[in-house]
């Protein structure tokens, strides 16, 4: 190719390039890209809000575990051993202390229905016991104990009294039975509010206490209420 022909070709190429923009401005390019990426087609498989929240949560748990592993002696294995020890201690405490009892100040009253005699409570308790309904039988027997003490004027009849209060007050005129009264009140509270299940032995203990209290002679100097029968 001659020099003249090469120069003419080069000039043609330059003129052709003049019609093609060399650069696209930055802002319009970014906006175009954002519009393109915002199309639903690109987000069909994106996780929903709940999945994103769960992913963030597990990421946080993983970071926390990694941090704890680094601080615990023995690394991850040491952390696992520590967690197992803590779980074992909590299980031992739960087994030793039993179901947590209700919080003081949120107590519910011993008698939730209208006034009934001690004999009526005993009859109801025996009916439940005969049917194997030990929870209800134990509850009614405890109510019979307290109502009997009220009928004997060893306790002042007082609406809203709790089992704990009845046991504490009755222990003053009957100090020889104070410990058993407190134990009976704990049984009543654990069964009624703590989710514990009574059994035949529980009912027999309450029945025996009821009979013993019927024969017990109070210390009149500390009796609350009038004189005993």
mmCIF file of C-alpha atoms in Angstrom:
data_model
loop_
_atom_site.group_PDB
_atom_site.id
_atom_site.type_symbol
_atom_site.label_atom_id
_atom_site.label_comp_id
_atom_site.label_asym_id
_atom_site.label_seq_id
_atom_site.Cartn_x
_atom_site.Cartn_y
_atom_site.Cartn_z
ATOM 1 C CA UNK A 1 0.000 0.000 0.000
ATOM 2 C CA UNK A 2 1.322 3.436 -0.947
ATOM 3 C CA UNK A 3 1.897 6.211 1.539
ATOM 4 C CA UNK A 4 -0.870 8.293 0.018
ATOM 5 C CA UNK A 5 -3.392 5.474 0.249
ATOM 6 C CA UNK A 6 -2.490 4.780 3.938
ATOM 7 C CA UNK A 7 -2.952 8.404 4.880
ATOM 8 C CA UNK A 8 -6.379 8.532 3.234
ATOM 9 C CA UNK A 9 -7.464 5.362 5.068
ATOM 10 C CA UNK A 10 -6.340 6.771 8.393
ATOM 11 C CA UNK A 11 -8.364 9.954 7.796
ATOM 12 C CA UNK A 12 -11.463 7.897 7.033
ATOM 13 C CA UNK A 13 -11.079 5.929 10.268
ATOM 14 C CA UNK A 14 -10.713 9.098 12.289
ATOM 15 C CA UNK A 15 -13.898 10.541 10.781
ATOM 16 C CA UNK A 16 -15.767 7.277 11.494
ATOM 17 C CA UNK A 17 -14.631 7.337 15.122
ATOM 18 C CA UNK A 18 -15.947 10.884 15.486
ATOM 19 C CA UNK A 19 -19.516 9.488 15.295
ATOM 20 C CA UNK A 20 -19.007 7.046 18.263
ATOM 21 C CA UNK A 21 -18.941 8.490 21.822
ATOM 22 C CA UNK A 22 -15.769 7.519 23.598
ATOM 23 C CA UNK A 23 -17.038 7.763 27.221
ATOM 24 C CA UNK A 24 -20.428 7.456 28.987
ATOM 25 C CA UNK A 25 -20.900 9.989 31.807
ATOM 26 C CA UNK A 26 -20.519 8.379 35.282
ATOM 27 C CA UNK A 27 -23.830 9.395 36.900
ATOM 28 C CA UNK A 28 -26.114 8.328 34.018
ATOM 29 C CA UNK A 29 -24.211 5.056 33.807
ATOM 30 C CA UNK A 30 -24.716 4.366 37.513
ATOM 31 C CA UNK A 31 -28.417 5.217 37.312
ATOM 32 C CA UNK A 32 -28.837 2.953 34.325
ATOM 33 C CA UNK A 33 -27.132 0.113 36.157
ATOM 34 C CA UNK A 34 -29.341 0.628 39.226
ATOM 35 C CA UNK A 35 -32.458 0.601 37.065
ATOM 36 C CA UNK A 36 -31.327 -2.578 35.438
ATOM 37 C CA UNK A 37 -30.489 -4.325 38.703
ATOM 38 C CA UNK A 38 -33.784 -3.250 40.272
ATOM 39 C CA UNK A 39 -35.769 -5.318 37.814
ATOM 40 C CA UNK A 40 -37.692 -8.194 39.519
ATOM 41 C CA UNK A 41 -35.915 -10.741 37.363
ATOM 42 C CA UNK A 42 -32.714 -10.236 39.330
ATOM 43 C CA UNK A 43 -34.448 -10.701 42.752
ATOM 44 C CA UNK A 44 -36.658 -13.720 42.258
ATOM 45 C CA UNK A 45 -34.464 -15.892 44.498
ATOM 46 C CA UNK A 46 -33.648 -13.287 47.150
ATOM 47 C CA UNK A 47 -34.485 -14.358 50.778
ATOM 48 C CA UNK A 48 -37.537 -12.727 52.336
ATOM 49 C CA UNK A 49 -37.437 -10.500 55.396
ATOM 50 C CA UNK A 50 -37.775 -13.371 57.871
ATOM 51 C CA UNK A 51 -35.023 -15.348 56.191
ATOM 52 C CA UNK A 52 -32.736 -12.334 56.207
ATOM 53 C CA UNK A 53 -33.427 -11.793 59.906
ATOM 54 C CA UNK A 54 -32.700 -15.451 60.657
ATOM 55 C CA UNK A 55 -29.503 -15.287 58.640
ATOM 56 C CA UNK A 56 -28.366 -12.233 60.590
ATOM 57 C CA UNK A 57 -29.252 -13.969 63.865
ATOM 58 C CA UNK A 58 -27.252 -17.088 63.051
ATOM 59 C CA UNK A 59 -24.367 -14.944 61.906
ATOM 60 C CA UNK A 60 -24.493 -13.207 65.287
ATOM 61 C CA UNK A 61 -24.600 -16.572 67.097
ATOM 62 C CA UNK A 62 -21.666 -17.781 65.054
ATOM 63 C CA UNK A 63 -19.646 -14.665 65.863
ATOM 64 C CA UNK A 64 -20.540 -15.014 69.537
ATOM 65 C CA UNK A 65 -19.513 -18.663 69.550
ATOM 66 C CA UNK A 66 -16.238 -17.843 67.811
ATOM 67 C CA UNK A 67 -15.507 -15.124 70.374
ATOM 68 C CA UNK A 68 -16.351 -17.432 73.292
ATOM 69 C CA UNK A 69 -14.274 -20.226 71.803
ATOM 70 C CA UNK A 70 -11.302 -17.927 71.596
ATOM 71 C CA UNK A 71 -11.698 -16.888 75.230
ATOM 72 C CA UNK A 72 -12.465 -20.339 76.681
ATOM 73 C CA UNK A 73 -9.578 -22.607 77.731
ATOM 74 C CA UNK A 74 -9.171 -25.357 75.173
ATOM 75 C CA UNK A 75 -10.937 -23.530 72.366
ATOM 76 C CA UNK A 76 -14.261 -24.872 71.017
ATOM 77 C CA UNK A 77 -13.939 -28.164 72.906
ATOM 78 C CA UNK A 78 -13.384 -26.319 76.166
ATOM 79 C CA UNK A 79 -16.453 -24.167 75.517
ATOM 80 C CA UNK A 80 -18.585 -27.281 74.944
ATOM 81 C CA UNK A 81 -17.355 -28.750 78.228
ATOM 82 C CA UNK A 82 -18.204 -25.519 80.089
ATOM 83 C CA UNK A 83 -21.724 -25.449 78.582
ATOM 84 C CA UNK A 84 -22.303 -29.084 79.594
ATOM 85 C CA UNK A 85 -21.163 -28.347 83.153
ATOM 86 C CA UNK A 86 -23.535 -25.362 83.401
ATOM 87 C CA UNK A 87 -26.441 -27.450 82.080
ATOM 88 C CA UNK A 88 -25.657 -30.211 84.578
ATOM 89 C CA UNK A 89 -25.597 -27.713 87.452
ATOM 90 C CA UNK A 90 -28.935 -26.226 86.408
ATOM 91 C CA UNK A 91 -30.467 -29.707 86.152
ATOM 92 C CA UNK A 92 -29.163 -30.583 89.615
ATOM 93 C CA UNK A 93 -30.632 -27.392 91.086
ATOM 94 C CA UNK A 94 -33.981 -28.042 89.404
ATOM 95 C CA UNK A 95 -34.027 -31.616 90.745
ATOM 96 C CA UNK A 96 -33.014 -30.475 94.234
ATOM 97 C CA UNK A 97 -35.344 -27.489 94.536
ATOM 98 C CA UNK A 98 -38.233 -28.746 92.424
ATOM 99 C CA UNK A 99 -40.617 -26.616 90.408
ATOM 100 C CA UNK A 100 -40.276 -22.919 91.280
ATOM 101 C CA UNK A 101 -43.027 -21.828 93.594
ATOM 102 C CA UNK A 102 -45.223 -18.843 93.058
ATOM 103 C CA UNK A 103 -43.791 -15.396 93.812
ATOM 104 C CA UNK A 104 -44.842 -13.935 97.172
ATOM 105 C CA UNK A 105 -47.295 -11.121 96.693
ATOM 106 C CA UNK A 106 -49.121 -12.907 93.867
ATOM 107 C CA UNK A 107 -50.744 -15.418 96.213
ATOM 108 C CA UNK A 108 -54.171 -16.747 95.484
ATOM 109 C CA UNK A 109 -56.609 -17.411 98.290
ATOM 110 C CA UNK A 110 -57.069 -20.801 99.875
ATOM 111 C CA UNK A 111 -60.842 -20.817 99.410
ATOM 112 C CA UNK A 112 -61.919 -19.872 95.901
ATOM 113 C CA UNK A 113 -65.608 -20.661 96.361
ATOM 114 C CA UNK A 114 -68.263 -19.799 98.898
ATOM 115 C CA UNK A 115 -68.010 -20.884 102.533
ATOM 116 C CA UNK A 116 -68.306 -24.607 103.194
ATOM 117 C CA UNK A 117 -67.933 -26.595 106.384
ATOM 118 C CA UNK A 118 -64.941 -28.751 107.207
ATOM 119 C CA UNK A 119 -67.147 -31.829 106.939
ATOM 120 C CA UNK A 120 -68.181 -30.848 103.413
ATOM 121 C CA UNK A 121 -64.559 -30.382 102.381
ATOM 122 C CA UNK A 122 -63.659 -33.779 103.831
ATOM 123 C CA UNK A 123 -66.514 -35.467 101.971
ATOM 124 C CA UNK A 124 -65.427 -33.860 98.709
ATOM 125 C CA UNK A 125 -61.814 -34.847 99.374
ATOM 126 C CA UNK A 126 -62.761 -38.478 99.988
ATOM 127 C CA UNK A 127 -64.813 -38.520 96.778
ATOM 128 C CA UNK A 128 -61.835 -37.276 94.749
ATOM 129 C CA UNK A 129 -59.522 -39.758 96.478
ATOM 130 C CA UNK A 130 -61.827 -42.673 95.699
ATOM 131 C CA UNK A 131 -61.654 -41.694 92.020
ATOM 132 C CA UNK A 132 -57.874 -41.323 92.104
ATOM 133 C CA UNK A 133 -57.984 -37.552 91.608
ATOM 134 C CA UNK A 134 -55.187 -36.911 94.077
ATOM 135 C CA UNK A 135 -54.611 -33.248 93.234
ATOM 136 C CA UNK A 136 -58.197 -32.282 94.011
ATOM 137 C CA UNK A 137 -58.310 -34.623 97.002
ATOM 138 C CA UNK A 138 -55.209 -33.034 98.557
ATOM 139 C CA UNK A 139 -56.495 -29.511 97.929
ATOM 140 C CA UNK A 140 -59.860 -30.239 99.547
ATOM 141 C CA UNK A 141 -58.209 -31.916 102.533
ATOM 142 C CA UNK A 142 -56.064 -28.846 103.140
ATOM 143 C CA UNK A 143 -59.170 -26.690 102.977
ATOM 144 C CA UNK A 144 -60.849 -29.011 105.458
ATOM 145 C CA UNK A 145 -57.911 -28.573 107.842
ATOM 146 C CA UNK A 146 -58.101 -24.789 107.750
ATOM 147 C CA UNK A 147 -61.895 -24.672 107.946
ATOM 148 C CA UNK A 148 -61.827 -27.016 110.943
ATOM 149 C CA UNK A 149 -59.382 -24.716 112.739
ATOM 150 C CA UNK A 150 -61.692 -21.801 112.018
ATOM 151 C CA UNK A 151 -64.675 -23.731 113.327
ATOM 152 C CA UNK A 152 -62.759 -24.489 116.512
ATOM 153 C CA UNK A 153 -61.919 -20.772 116.851
ATOM 154 C CA UNK A 154 -58.184 -21.483 116.569
ATOM 155 C CA UNK A 155 -58.165 -19.290 113.498
ATOM 156 C CA UNK A 156 -60.232 -16.204 112.895
ATOM 157 C CA UNK A 157 -62.344 -16.678 109.732
ATOM 158 C CA UNK A 158 -60.772 -14.317 107.234
ATOM 159 C CA UNK A 159 -61.533 -14.114 103.506
ATOM 160 C CA UNK A 160 -58.488 -14.082 101.281
ATOM 161 C CA UNK A 161 -56.262 -16.095 103.615
ATOM 162 C CA UNK A 162 -53.573 -18.157 101.889
ATOM 163 C CA UNK A 163 -52.384 -21.626 102.852
ATOM 164 C CA UNK A 164 -49.052 -20.212 104.051
ATOM 165 C CA UNK A 165 -50.784 -17.641 106.231
ATOM 166 C CA UNK A 166 -53.121 -20.257 107.703
ATOM 167 C CA UNK A 167 -50.214 -22.562 108.545
ATOM 168 C CA UNK A 168 -48.234 -19.752 110.152
ATOM 169 C CA UNK A 169 -51.176 -18.556 112.240
ATOM 170 C CA UNK A 170 -52.271 -22.054 113.272
ATOM 171 C CA UNK A 171 -48.731 -22.937 114.332
ATOM 172 C CA UNK A 172 -48.966 -20.486 117.244
ATOM 173 C CA UNK A 173 -51.750 -22.252 119.189
ATOM 174 C CA UNK A 174 -50.536 -25.650 117.926
ATOM 175 C CA UNK A 175 -46.730 -25.418 118.069
ATOM 176 C CA UNK A 176 -46.315 -29.179 118.103
ATOM 177 C CA UNK A 177 -47.834 -29.345 114.626
ATOM 178 C CA UNK A 178 -46.299 -26.174 113.180
ATOM 179 C CA UNK A 179 -43.769 -27.984 110.977
ATOM 180 C CA UNK A 180 -46.399 -30.325 109.547
ATOM 181 C CA UNK A 181 -48.736 -27.392 108.909
ATOM 182 C CA UNK A 182 -46.023 -25.568 106.962
ATOM 183 C CA UNK A 183 -45.273 -28.723 104.961
ATOM 184 C CA UNK A 184 -48.980 -29.132 104.177
ATOM 185 C CA UNK A 185 -49.173 -25.527 102.996
ATOM 186 C CA UNK A 186 -46.164 -26.087 100.715
ATOM 187 C CA UNK A 187 -47.831 -29.196 99.289
ATOM 188 C CA UNK A 188 -51.017 -27.234 98.630
ATOM 189 C CA UNK A 189 -49.159 -24.372 96.918
ATOM 190 C CA UNK A 190 -46.971 -26.660 94.812
ATOM 191 C CA UNK A 191 -49.989 -28.653 93.649
ATOM 192 C CA UNK A 192 -52.273 -25.676 93.067
ATOM 193 C CA UNK A 193 -49.825 -23.129 91.626
ATOM 194 C CA UNK A 194 -46.515 -24.896 91.015
ATOM 195 C CA UNK A 195 -47.608 -27.637 88.622
ATOM 196 C CA UNK A 196 -46.688 -30.500 90.959
ATOM 197 C CA UNK A 197 -48.794 -33.664 90.842
ATOM 198 C CA UNK A 198 -50.059 -35.110 94.114
ATOM 199 C CA UNK A 199 -50.210 -38.820 94.837
ATOM 200 C CA UNK A 200 -51.831 -41.084 97.387
ATOM 201 C CA UNK A 201 -49.021 -40.542 99.909
ATOM 202 C CA UNK A 202 -49.582 -36.783 99.756
ATOM 203 C CA UNK A 203 -53.264 -37.234 100.479
ATOM 204 C CA UNK A 204 -52.612 -39.658 103.328
ATOM 205 C CA UNK A 205 -50.203 -37.193 104.983
ATOM 206 C CA UNK A 206 -52.805 -34.438 104.834
ATOM 207 C CA UNK A 207 -55.528 -36.760 106.101
ATOM 208 C CA UNK A 208 -53.352 -37.871 109.017
ATOM 209 C CA UNK A 209 -52.591 -34.244 109.883
ATOM 210 C CA UNK A 210 -56.296 -33.420 109.755
ATOM 211 C CA UNK A 211 -57.118 -36.207 112.208
ATOM 212 C CA UNK A 212 -54.223 -35.332 114.528
ATOM 213 C CA UNK A 213 -55.276 -31.679 114.621
ATOM 214 C CA UNK A 214 -58.808 -32.711 115.532
ATOM 215 C CA UNK A 215 -57.428 -34.402 118.658
ATOM 216 C CA UNK A 216 -54.780 -31.784 119.437
ATOM 217 C CA UNK A 217 -55.194 -29.504 122.451
ATOM 218 C CA UNK A 218 -54.119 -25.940 121.694
ATOM 219 C CA UNK A 219 -52.082 -23.677 123.903
ATOM 220 C CA UNK A 220 -54.841 -21.271 124.823
ATOM 221 C CA UNK A 221 -52.468 -18.430 125.710
ATOM 222 C CA UNK A 222 -51.341 -18.215 122.037
ATOM 223 C CA UNK A 223 -54.531 -19.235 120.295
ATOM 224 C CA UNK A 224 -55.768 -16.720 117.723
ATOM 225 C CA UNK A 225 -59.469 -16.232 118.020
ATOM 226 C CA UNK A 226 -61.679 -17.364 120.851
ATOM 227 C CA UNK A 227 -61.355 -20.414 123.057
ATOM 228 C CA UNK A 228 -61.146 -23.885 121.649
ATOM 229 C CA UNK A 229 -64.011 -26.342 121.780
#
